[in-house]
PDB file of C-alpha atoms in Angstrom:
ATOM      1  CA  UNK A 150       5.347  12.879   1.302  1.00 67.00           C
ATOM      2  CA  UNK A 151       3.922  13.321  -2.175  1.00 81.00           C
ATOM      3  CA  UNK A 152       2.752  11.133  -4.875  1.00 88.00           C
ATOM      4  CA  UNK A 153       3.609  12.256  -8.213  1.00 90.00           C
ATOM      5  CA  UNK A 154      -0.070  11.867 -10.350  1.00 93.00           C
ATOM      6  CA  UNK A 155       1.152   9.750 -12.951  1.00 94.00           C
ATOM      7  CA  UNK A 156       2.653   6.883 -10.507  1.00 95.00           C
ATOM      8  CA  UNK A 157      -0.605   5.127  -9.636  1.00 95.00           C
ATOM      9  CA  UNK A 158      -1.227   4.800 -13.513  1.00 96.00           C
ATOM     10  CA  UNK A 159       2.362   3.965 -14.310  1.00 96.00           C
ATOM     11  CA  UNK A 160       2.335   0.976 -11.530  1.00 96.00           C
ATOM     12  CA  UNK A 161      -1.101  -0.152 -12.746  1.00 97.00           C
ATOM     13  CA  UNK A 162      -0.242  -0.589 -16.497  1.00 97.00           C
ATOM     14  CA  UNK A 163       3.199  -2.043 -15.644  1.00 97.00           C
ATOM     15  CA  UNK A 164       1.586  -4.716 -12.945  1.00 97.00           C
ATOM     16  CA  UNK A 165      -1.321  -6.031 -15.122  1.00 97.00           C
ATOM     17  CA  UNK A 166       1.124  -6.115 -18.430  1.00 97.00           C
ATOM     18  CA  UNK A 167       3.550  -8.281 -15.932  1.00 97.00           C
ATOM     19  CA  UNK A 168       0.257 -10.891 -15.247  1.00 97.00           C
ATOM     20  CA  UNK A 169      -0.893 -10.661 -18.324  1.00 97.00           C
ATOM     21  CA  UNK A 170       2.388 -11.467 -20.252  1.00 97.00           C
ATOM     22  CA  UNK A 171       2.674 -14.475 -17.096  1.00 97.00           C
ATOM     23  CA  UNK A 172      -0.948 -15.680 -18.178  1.00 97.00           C
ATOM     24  CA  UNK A 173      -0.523 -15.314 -21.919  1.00 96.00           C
ATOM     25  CA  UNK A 174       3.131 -17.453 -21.787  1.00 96.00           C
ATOM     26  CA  UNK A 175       1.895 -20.014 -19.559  1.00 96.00           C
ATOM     27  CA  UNK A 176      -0.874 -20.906 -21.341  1.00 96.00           C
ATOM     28  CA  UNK A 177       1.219 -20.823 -24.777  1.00 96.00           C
ATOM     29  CA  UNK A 178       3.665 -22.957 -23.019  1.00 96.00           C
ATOM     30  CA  UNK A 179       1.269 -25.554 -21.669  1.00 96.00           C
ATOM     31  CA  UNK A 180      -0.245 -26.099 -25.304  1.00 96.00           C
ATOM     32  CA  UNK A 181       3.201 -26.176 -27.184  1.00 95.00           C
ATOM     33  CA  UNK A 182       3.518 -28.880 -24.321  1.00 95.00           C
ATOM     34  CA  UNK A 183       0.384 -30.526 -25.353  1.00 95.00           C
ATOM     35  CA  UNK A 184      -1.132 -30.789 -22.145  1.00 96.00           C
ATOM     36  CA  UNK A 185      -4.879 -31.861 -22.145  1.00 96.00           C
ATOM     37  CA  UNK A 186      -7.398 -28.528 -22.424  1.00 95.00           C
ATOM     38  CA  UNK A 187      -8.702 -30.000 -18.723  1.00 96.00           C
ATOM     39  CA  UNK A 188      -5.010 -29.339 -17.368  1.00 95.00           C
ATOM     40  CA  UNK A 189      -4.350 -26.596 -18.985  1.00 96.00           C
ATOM     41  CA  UNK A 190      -7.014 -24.455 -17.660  1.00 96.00           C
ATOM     42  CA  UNK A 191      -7.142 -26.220 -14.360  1.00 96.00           C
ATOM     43  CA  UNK A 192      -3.201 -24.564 -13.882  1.00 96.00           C
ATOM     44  CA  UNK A 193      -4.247 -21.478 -15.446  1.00 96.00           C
ATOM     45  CA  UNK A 194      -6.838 -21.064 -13.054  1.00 97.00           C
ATOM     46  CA  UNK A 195      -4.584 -22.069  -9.962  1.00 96.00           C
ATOM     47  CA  UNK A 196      -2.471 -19.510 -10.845  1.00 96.00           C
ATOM     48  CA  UNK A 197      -4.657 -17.063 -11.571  1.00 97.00           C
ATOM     49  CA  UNK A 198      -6.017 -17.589  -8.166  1.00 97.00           C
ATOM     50  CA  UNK A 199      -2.580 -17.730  -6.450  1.00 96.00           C
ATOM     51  CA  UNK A 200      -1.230 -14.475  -8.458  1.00 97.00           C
ATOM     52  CA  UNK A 201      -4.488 -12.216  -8.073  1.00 97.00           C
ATOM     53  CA  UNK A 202      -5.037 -13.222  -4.657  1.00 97.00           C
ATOM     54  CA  UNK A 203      -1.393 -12.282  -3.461  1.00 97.00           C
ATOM     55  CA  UNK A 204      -1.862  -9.481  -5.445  1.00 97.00           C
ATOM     56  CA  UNK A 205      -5.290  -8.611  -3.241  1.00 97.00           C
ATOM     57  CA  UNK A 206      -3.754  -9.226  -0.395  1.00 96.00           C
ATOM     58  CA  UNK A 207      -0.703  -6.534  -0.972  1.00 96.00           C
ATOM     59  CA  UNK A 208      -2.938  -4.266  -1.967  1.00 97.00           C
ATOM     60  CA  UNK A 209      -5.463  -4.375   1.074  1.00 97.00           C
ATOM     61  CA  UNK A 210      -2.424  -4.645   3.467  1.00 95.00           C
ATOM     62  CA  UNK A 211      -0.953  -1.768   1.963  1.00 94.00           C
ATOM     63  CA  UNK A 212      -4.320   0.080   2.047  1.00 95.00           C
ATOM     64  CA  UNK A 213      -4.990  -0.633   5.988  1.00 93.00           C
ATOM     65  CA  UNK A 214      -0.659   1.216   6.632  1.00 90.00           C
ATOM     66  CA  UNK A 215       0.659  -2.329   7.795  1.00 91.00           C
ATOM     67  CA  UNK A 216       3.821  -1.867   5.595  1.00 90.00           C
ATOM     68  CA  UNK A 217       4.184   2.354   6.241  1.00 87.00           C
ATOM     69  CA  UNK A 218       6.585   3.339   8.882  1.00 76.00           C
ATOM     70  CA  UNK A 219       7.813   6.521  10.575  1.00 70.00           C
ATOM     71  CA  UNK A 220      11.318   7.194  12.163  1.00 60.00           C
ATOM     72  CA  UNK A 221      10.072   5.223  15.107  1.00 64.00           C
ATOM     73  CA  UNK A 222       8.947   2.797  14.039  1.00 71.00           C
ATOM     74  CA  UNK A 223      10.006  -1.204  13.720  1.00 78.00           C
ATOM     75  CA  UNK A 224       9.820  -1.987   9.635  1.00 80.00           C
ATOM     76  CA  UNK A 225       6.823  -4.533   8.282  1.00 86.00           C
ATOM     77  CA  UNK A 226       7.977  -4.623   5.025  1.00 89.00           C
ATOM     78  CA  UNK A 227      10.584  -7.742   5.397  1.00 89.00           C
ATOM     79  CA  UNK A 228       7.493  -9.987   6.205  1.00 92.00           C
ATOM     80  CA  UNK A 229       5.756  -8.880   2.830  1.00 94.00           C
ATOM     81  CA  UNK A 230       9.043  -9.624   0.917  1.00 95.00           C
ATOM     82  CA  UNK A 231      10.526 -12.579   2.642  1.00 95.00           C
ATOM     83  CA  UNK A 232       6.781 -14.619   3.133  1.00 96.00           C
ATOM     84  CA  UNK A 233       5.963 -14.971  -0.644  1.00 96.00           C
ATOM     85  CA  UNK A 234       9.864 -15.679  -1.786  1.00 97.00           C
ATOM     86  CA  UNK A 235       9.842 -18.472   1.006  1.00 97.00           C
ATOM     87  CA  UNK A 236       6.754 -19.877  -0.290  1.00 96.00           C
ATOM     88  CA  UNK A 237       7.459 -19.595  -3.983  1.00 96.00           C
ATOM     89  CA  UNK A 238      11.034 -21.345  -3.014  1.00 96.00           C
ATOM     90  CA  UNK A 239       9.248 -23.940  -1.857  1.00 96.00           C
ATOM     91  CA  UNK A 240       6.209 -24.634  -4.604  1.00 96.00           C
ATOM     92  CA  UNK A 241       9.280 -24.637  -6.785  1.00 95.00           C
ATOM     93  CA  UNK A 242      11.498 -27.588  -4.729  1.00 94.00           C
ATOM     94  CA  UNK A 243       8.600 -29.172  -2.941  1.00 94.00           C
ATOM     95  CA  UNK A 244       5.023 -29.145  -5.269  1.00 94.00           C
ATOM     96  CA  UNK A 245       5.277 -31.607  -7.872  1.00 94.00           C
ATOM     97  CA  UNK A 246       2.804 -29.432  -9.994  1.00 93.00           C
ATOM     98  CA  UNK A 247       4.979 -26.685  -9.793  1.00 95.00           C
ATOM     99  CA  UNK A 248       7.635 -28.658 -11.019  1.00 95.00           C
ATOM    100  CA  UNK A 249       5.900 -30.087 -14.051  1.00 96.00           C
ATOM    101  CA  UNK A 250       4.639 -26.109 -15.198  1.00 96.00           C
ATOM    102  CA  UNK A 251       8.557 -25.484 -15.199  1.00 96.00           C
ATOM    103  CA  UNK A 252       9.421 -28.345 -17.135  1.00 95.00           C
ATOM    104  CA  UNK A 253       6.617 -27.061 -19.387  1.00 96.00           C
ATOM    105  CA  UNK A 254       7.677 -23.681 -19.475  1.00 97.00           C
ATOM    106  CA  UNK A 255      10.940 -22.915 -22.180  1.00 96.00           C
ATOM    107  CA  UNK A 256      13.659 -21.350 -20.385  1.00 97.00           C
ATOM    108  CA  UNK A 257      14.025 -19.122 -22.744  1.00 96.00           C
ATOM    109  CA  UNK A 258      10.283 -17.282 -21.631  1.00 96.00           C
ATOM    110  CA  UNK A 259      10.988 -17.975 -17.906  1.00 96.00           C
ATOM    111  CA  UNK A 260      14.234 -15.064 -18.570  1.00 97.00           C
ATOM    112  CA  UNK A 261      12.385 -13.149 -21.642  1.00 96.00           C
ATOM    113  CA  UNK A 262       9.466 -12.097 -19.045  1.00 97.00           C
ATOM    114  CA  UNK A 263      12.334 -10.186 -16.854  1.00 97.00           C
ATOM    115  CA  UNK A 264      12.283  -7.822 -19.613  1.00 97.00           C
ATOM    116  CA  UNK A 265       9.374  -5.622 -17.854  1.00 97.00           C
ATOM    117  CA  UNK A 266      12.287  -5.334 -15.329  1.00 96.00           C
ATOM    118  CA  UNK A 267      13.757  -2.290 -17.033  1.00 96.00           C
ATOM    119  CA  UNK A 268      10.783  -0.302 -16.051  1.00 95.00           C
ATOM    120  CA  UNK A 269      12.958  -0.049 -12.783  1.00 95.00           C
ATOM    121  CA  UNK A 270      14.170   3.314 -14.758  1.00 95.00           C
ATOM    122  CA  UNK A 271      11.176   5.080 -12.374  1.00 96.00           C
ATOM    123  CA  UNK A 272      13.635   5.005  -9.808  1.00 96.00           C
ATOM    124  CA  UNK A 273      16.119   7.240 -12.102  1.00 96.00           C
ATOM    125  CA  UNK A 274      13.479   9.456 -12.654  1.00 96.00           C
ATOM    126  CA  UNK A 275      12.171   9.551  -9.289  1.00 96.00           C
ATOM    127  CA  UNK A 276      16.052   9.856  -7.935  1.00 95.00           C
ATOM    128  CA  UNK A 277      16.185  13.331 -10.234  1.00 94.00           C
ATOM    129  CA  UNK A 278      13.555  14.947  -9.141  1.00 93.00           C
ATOM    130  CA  UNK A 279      13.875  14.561  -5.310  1.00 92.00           C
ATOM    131  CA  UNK A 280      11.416  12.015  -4.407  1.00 93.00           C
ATOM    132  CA  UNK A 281      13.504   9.059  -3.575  1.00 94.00           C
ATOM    133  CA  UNK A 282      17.360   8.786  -2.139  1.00 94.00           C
ATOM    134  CA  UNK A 283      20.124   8.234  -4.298  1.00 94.00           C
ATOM    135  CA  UNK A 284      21.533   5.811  -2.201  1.00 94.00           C
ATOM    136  CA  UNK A 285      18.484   3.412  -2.896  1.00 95.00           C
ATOM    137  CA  UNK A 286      17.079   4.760  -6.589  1.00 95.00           C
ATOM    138  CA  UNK A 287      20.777   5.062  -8.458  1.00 96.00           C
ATOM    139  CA  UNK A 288      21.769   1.307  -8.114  1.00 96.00           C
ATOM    140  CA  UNK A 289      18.063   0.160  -8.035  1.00 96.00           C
ATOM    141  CA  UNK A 290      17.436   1.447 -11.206  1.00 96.00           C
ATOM    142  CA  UNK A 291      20.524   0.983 -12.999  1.00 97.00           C
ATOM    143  CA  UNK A 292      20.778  -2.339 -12.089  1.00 97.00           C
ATOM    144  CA  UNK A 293      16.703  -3.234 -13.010  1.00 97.00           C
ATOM    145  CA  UNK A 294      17.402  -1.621 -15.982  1.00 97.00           C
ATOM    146  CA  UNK A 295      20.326  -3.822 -17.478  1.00 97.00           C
ATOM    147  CA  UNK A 296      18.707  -6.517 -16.173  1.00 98.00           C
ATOM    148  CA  UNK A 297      15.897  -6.067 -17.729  1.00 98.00           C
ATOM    149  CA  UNK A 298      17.416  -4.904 -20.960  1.00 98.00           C
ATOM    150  CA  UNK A 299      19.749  -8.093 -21.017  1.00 98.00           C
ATOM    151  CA  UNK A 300      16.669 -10.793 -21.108  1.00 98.00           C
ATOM    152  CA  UNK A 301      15.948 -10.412 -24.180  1.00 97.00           C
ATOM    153  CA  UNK A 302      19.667 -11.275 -25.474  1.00 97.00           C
ATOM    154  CA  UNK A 303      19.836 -14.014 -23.086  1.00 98.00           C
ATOM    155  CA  UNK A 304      16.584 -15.550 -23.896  1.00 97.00           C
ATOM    156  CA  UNK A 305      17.092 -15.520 -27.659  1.00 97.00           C
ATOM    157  CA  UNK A 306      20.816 -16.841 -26.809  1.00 97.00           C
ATOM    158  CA  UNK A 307      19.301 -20.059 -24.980  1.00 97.00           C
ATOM    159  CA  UNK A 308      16.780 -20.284 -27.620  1.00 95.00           C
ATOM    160  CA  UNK A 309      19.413 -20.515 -30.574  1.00 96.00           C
ATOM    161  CA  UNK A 310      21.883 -22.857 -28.245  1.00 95.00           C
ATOM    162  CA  UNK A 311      20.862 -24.229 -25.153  1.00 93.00           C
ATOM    163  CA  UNK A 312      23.910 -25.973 -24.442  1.00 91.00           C
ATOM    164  CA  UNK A 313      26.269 -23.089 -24.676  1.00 94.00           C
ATOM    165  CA  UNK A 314      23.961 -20.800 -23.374  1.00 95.00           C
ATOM    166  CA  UNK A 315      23.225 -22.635 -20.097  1.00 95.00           C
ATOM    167  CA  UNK A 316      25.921 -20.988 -18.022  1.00 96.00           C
ATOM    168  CA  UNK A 317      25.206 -17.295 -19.540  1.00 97.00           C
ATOM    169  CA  UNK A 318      21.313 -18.110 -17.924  1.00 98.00           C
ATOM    170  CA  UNK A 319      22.846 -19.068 -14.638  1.00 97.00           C
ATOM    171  CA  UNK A 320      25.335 -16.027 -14.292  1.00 98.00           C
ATOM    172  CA  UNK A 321      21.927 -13.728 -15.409  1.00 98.00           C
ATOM    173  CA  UNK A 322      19.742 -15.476 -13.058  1.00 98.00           C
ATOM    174  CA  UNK A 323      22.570 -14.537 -10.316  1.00 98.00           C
ATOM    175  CA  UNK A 324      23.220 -10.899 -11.674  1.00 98.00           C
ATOM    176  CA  UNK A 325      19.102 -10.633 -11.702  1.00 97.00           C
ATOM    177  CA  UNK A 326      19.046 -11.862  -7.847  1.00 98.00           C
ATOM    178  CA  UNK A 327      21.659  -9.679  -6.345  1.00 97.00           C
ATOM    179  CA  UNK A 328      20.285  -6.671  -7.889  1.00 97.00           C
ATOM    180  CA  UNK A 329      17.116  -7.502  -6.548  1.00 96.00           C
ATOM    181  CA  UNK A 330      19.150  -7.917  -2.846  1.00 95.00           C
ATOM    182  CA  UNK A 331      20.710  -4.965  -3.251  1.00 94.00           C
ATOM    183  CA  UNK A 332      17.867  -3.054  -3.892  1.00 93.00           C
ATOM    184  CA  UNK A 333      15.970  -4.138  -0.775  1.00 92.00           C
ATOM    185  CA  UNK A 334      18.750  -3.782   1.414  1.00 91.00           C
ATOM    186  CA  UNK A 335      19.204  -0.419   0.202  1.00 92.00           C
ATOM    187  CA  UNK A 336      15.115   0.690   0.147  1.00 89.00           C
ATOM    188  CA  UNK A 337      15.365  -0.881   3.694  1.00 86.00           C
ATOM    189  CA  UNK A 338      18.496   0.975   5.153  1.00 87.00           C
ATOM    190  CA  UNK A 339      16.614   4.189   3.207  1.00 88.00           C
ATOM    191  CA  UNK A 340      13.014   3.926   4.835  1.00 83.00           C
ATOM    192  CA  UNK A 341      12.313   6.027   7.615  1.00 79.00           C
ATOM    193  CA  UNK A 342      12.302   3.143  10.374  1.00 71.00           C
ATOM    194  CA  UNK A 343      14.229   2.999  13.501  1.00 65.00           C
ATOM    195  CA  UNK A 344      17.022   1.392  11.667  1.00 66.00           C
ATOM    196  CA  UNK A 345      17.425   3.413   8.810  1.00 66.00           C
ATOM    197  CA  UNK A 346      20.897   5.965   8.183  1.00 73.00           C
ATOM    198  CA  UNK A 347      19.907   9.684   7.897  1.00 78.00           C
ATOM    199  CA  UNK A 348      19.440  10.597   4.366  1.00 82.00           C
ATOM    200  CA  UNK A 349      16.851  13.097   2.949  1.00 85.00           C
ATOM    201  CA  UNK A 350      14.378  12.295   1.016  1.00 88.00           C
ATOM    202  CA  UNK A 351      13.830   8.718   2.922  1.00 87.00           C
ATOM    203  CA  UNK A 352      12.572   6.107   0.400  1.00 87.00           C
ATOM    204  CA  UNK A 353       9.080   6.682   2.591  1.00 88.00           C
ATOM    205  CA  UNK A 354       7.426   6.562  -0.914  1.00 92.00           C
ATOM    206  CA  UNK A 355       8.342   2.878  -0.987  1.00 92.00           C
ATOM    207  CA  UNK A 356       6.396   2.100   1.529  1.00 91.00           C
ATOM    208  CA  UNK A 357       2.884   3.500   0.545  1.00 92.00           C
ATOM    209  CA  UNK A 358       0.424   2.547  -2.388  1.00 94.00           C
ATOM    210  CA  UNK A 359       1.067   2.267  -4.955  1.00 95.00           C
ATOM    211  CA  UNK A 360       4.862   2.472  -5.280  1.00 95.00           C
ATOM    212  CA  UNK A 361       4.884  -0.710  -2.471  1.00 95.00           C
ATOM    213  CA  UNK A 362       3.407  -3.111  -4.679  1.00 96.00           C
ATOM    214  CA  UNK A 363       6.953  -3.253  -5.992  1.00 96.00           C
ATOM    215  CA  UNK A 364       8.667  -5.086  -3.285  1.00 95.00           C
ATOM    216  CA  UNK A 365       5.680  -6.728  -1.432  1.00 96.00           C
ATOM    217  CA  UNK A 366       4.692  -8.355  -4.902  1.00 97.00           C
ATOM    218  CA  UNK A 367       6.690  -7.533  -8.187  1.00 97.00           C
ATOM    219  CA  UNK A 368      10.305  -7.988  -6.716  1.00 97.00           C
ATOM    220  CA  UNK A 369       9.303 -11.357  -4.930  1.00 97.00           C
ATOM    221  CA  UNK A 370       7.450 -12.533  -8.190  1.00 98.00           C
ATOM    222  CA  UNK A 371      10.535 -11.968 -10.110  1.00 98.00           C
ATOM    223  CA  UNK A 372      12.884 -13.095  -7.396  1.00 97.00           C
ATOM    224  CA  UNK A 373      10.777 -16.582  -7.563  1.00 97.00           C
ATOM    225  CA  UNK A 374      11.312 -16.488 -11.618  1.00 98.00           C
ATOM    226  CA  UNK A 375      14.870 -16.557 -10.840  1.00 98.00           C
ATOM    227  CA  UNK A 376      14.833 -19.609  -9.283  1.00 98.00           C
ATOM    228  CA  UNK A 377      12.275 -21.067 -11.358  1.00 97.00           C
ATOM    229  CA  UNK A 378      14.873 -20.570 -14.153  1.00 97.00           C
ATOM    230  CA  UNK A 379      17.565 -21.578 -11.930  1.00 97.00           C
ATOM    231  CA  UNK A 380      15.686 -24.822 -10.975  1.00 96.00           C
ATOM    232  CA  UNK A 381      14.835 -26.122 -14.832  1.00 96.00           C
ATOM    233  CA  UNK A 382      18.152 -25.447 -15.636  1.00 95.00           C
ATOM    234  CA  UNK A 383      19.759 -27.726 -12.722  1.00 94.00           C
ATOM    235  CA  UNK A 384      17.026 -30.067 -13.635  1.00 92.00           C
ATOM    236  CA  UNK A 385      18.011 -30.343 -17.438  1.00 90.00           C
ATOM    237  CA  UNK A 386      21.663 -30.628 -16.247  1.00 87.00           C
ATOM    238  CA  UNK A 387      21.098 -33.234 -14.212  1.00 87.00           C
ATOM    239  CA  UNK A 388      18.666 -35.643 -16.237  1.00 82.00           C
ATOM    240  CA  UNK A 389      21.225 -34.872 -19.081  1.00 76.00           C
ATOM    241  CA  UNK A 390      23.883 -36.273 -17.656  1.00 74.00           C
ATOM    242  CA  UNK A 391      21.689 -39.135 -16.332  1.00 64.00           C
ATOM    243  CA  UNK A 392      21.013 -39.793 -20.262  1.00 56.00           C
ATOM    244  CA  UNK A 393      24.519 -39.090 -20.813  1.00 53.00           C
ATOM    245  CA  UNK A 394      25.505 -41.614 -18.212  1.00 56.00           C
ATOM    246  CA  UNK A 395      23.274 -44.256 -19.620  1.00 51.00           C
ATOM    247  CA  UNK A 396      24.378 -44.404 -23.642  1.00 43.00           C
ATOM    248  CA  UNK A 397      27.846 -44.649 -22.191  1.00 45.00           C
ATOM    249  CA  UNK A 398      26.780 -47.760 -19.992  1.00 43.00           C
ATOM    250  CA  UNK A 399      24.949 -48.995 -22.974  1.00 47.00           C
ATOM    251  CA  UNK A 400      27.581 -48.390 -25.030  1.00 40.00           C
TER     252      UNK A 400
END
């Protein structure tokens, strides 16, 4: 297995412009919102420490070969995928200050930061020049790559009309979320595990630094956006028809 030169620096810019873009929009967010200066950097700081710390964690697990697997092998992977998404789920439904960030946060940034999801075109390129399988780079990349390419137009469509654009969100959010499905299912089925089919070359590559810091931490940090966005947007739905609800009984 070999690691093209220019992946380690491609993966590096990509992740800290991801966090960075994250850091920069929440804080925006929570002073359009007027939150107190205390608040403000007391959540910036949480989620600095919950972000970078996941993000150390990947990195040393990665480092010590707990995600790598040979034709053998039982995959490790799932655990690094599934843990965070389960967690984030849950911060979302369950942690009342996760809830009040999101109410903070415009909808409209919560899709526009899916953008950096186009960079999924390093699968296309990878796919072309032998390093990964078809099977797993074609649709992986294709489909990161509209997604990506289509948050921009659905942002600044929410922005300009909430209302109307409420259900083009939703049917984004679920485009954005079986993509990401797909493409694990696929990079799993690819790897060289016990369970994968018998394709050459195996999407081994996904497996090792630094190229696995895209499902054990980007794909699960977008995957968690999704339903972040998913979330307000139920929320809004709901306590607008609660308003709606009460002017009628008023009425």
């Amino acid at each position: 297995m070999t690691i093209p030169t220019y992946l380690p620096y491609f993966m590096a810019a990509g992740t800290v412009a991801v966090l960075i873009t994250i850091f920069y929009g929440l804080n925006r967010a929570l002073a359009d919102a007027h939150w107190p200066d205390a608040d403000r950097t007391r959540t910036l700081r949480v989620s600095a420490v919950i972000l970078l710390g996941w993000l150390a964690a990947a990195i040393t697990l990665s480092v010590m070969g707990i995600y790598h697997v040979t034709s053998g092998d039982r995959p490790t992977i799932q655990y690094g995928i599934l843990l965070p998404i389960l967690i984030g789920a849950l911060m979302i439904w369950l942690w009342e200050a996760a809830r009040r960030v999101i109410a903070a946060v415009p909808q409209q940034w919560l899709v526009g930061v899916q953008s950096f999801r186009a960079l999924g075109a390093i699968f296309l390129i990878l796919s072309a020049t032998g390093t990964l399988p078809r099977l797993f780079a074609l649709p992986a990349g294709l489909g990161d790559t509209v997604v990506g390419l289509l948050a921009p137009v659905v942002g600044l469509a929410y922005a300009r009309a909430p209302h109307k654009a409420a259900g083009l969100v939703a049917a984004w959010n679920v485009l954005g979320l079986l993509d990401l499905t797909d493409a694990l299912g696929l990079g799993f089925l690819t790897a060289p595990s016990r369970y994968a089919l018998e394709v050459q070359p195996t999407s081994d590559l996904m497996t090792v630094l630094p190229l696995v810091l895209i499902p054990v931490y980007l794909v699960p940090l977008f995957f968690v956006l999704h339903l972040a966005s998913l979330a307000k947007l139920r929320r809004e739905a709901v306590a607008s028809n609660g308003h709606g609800r009460g002017v009628h009984a008023r009425a």
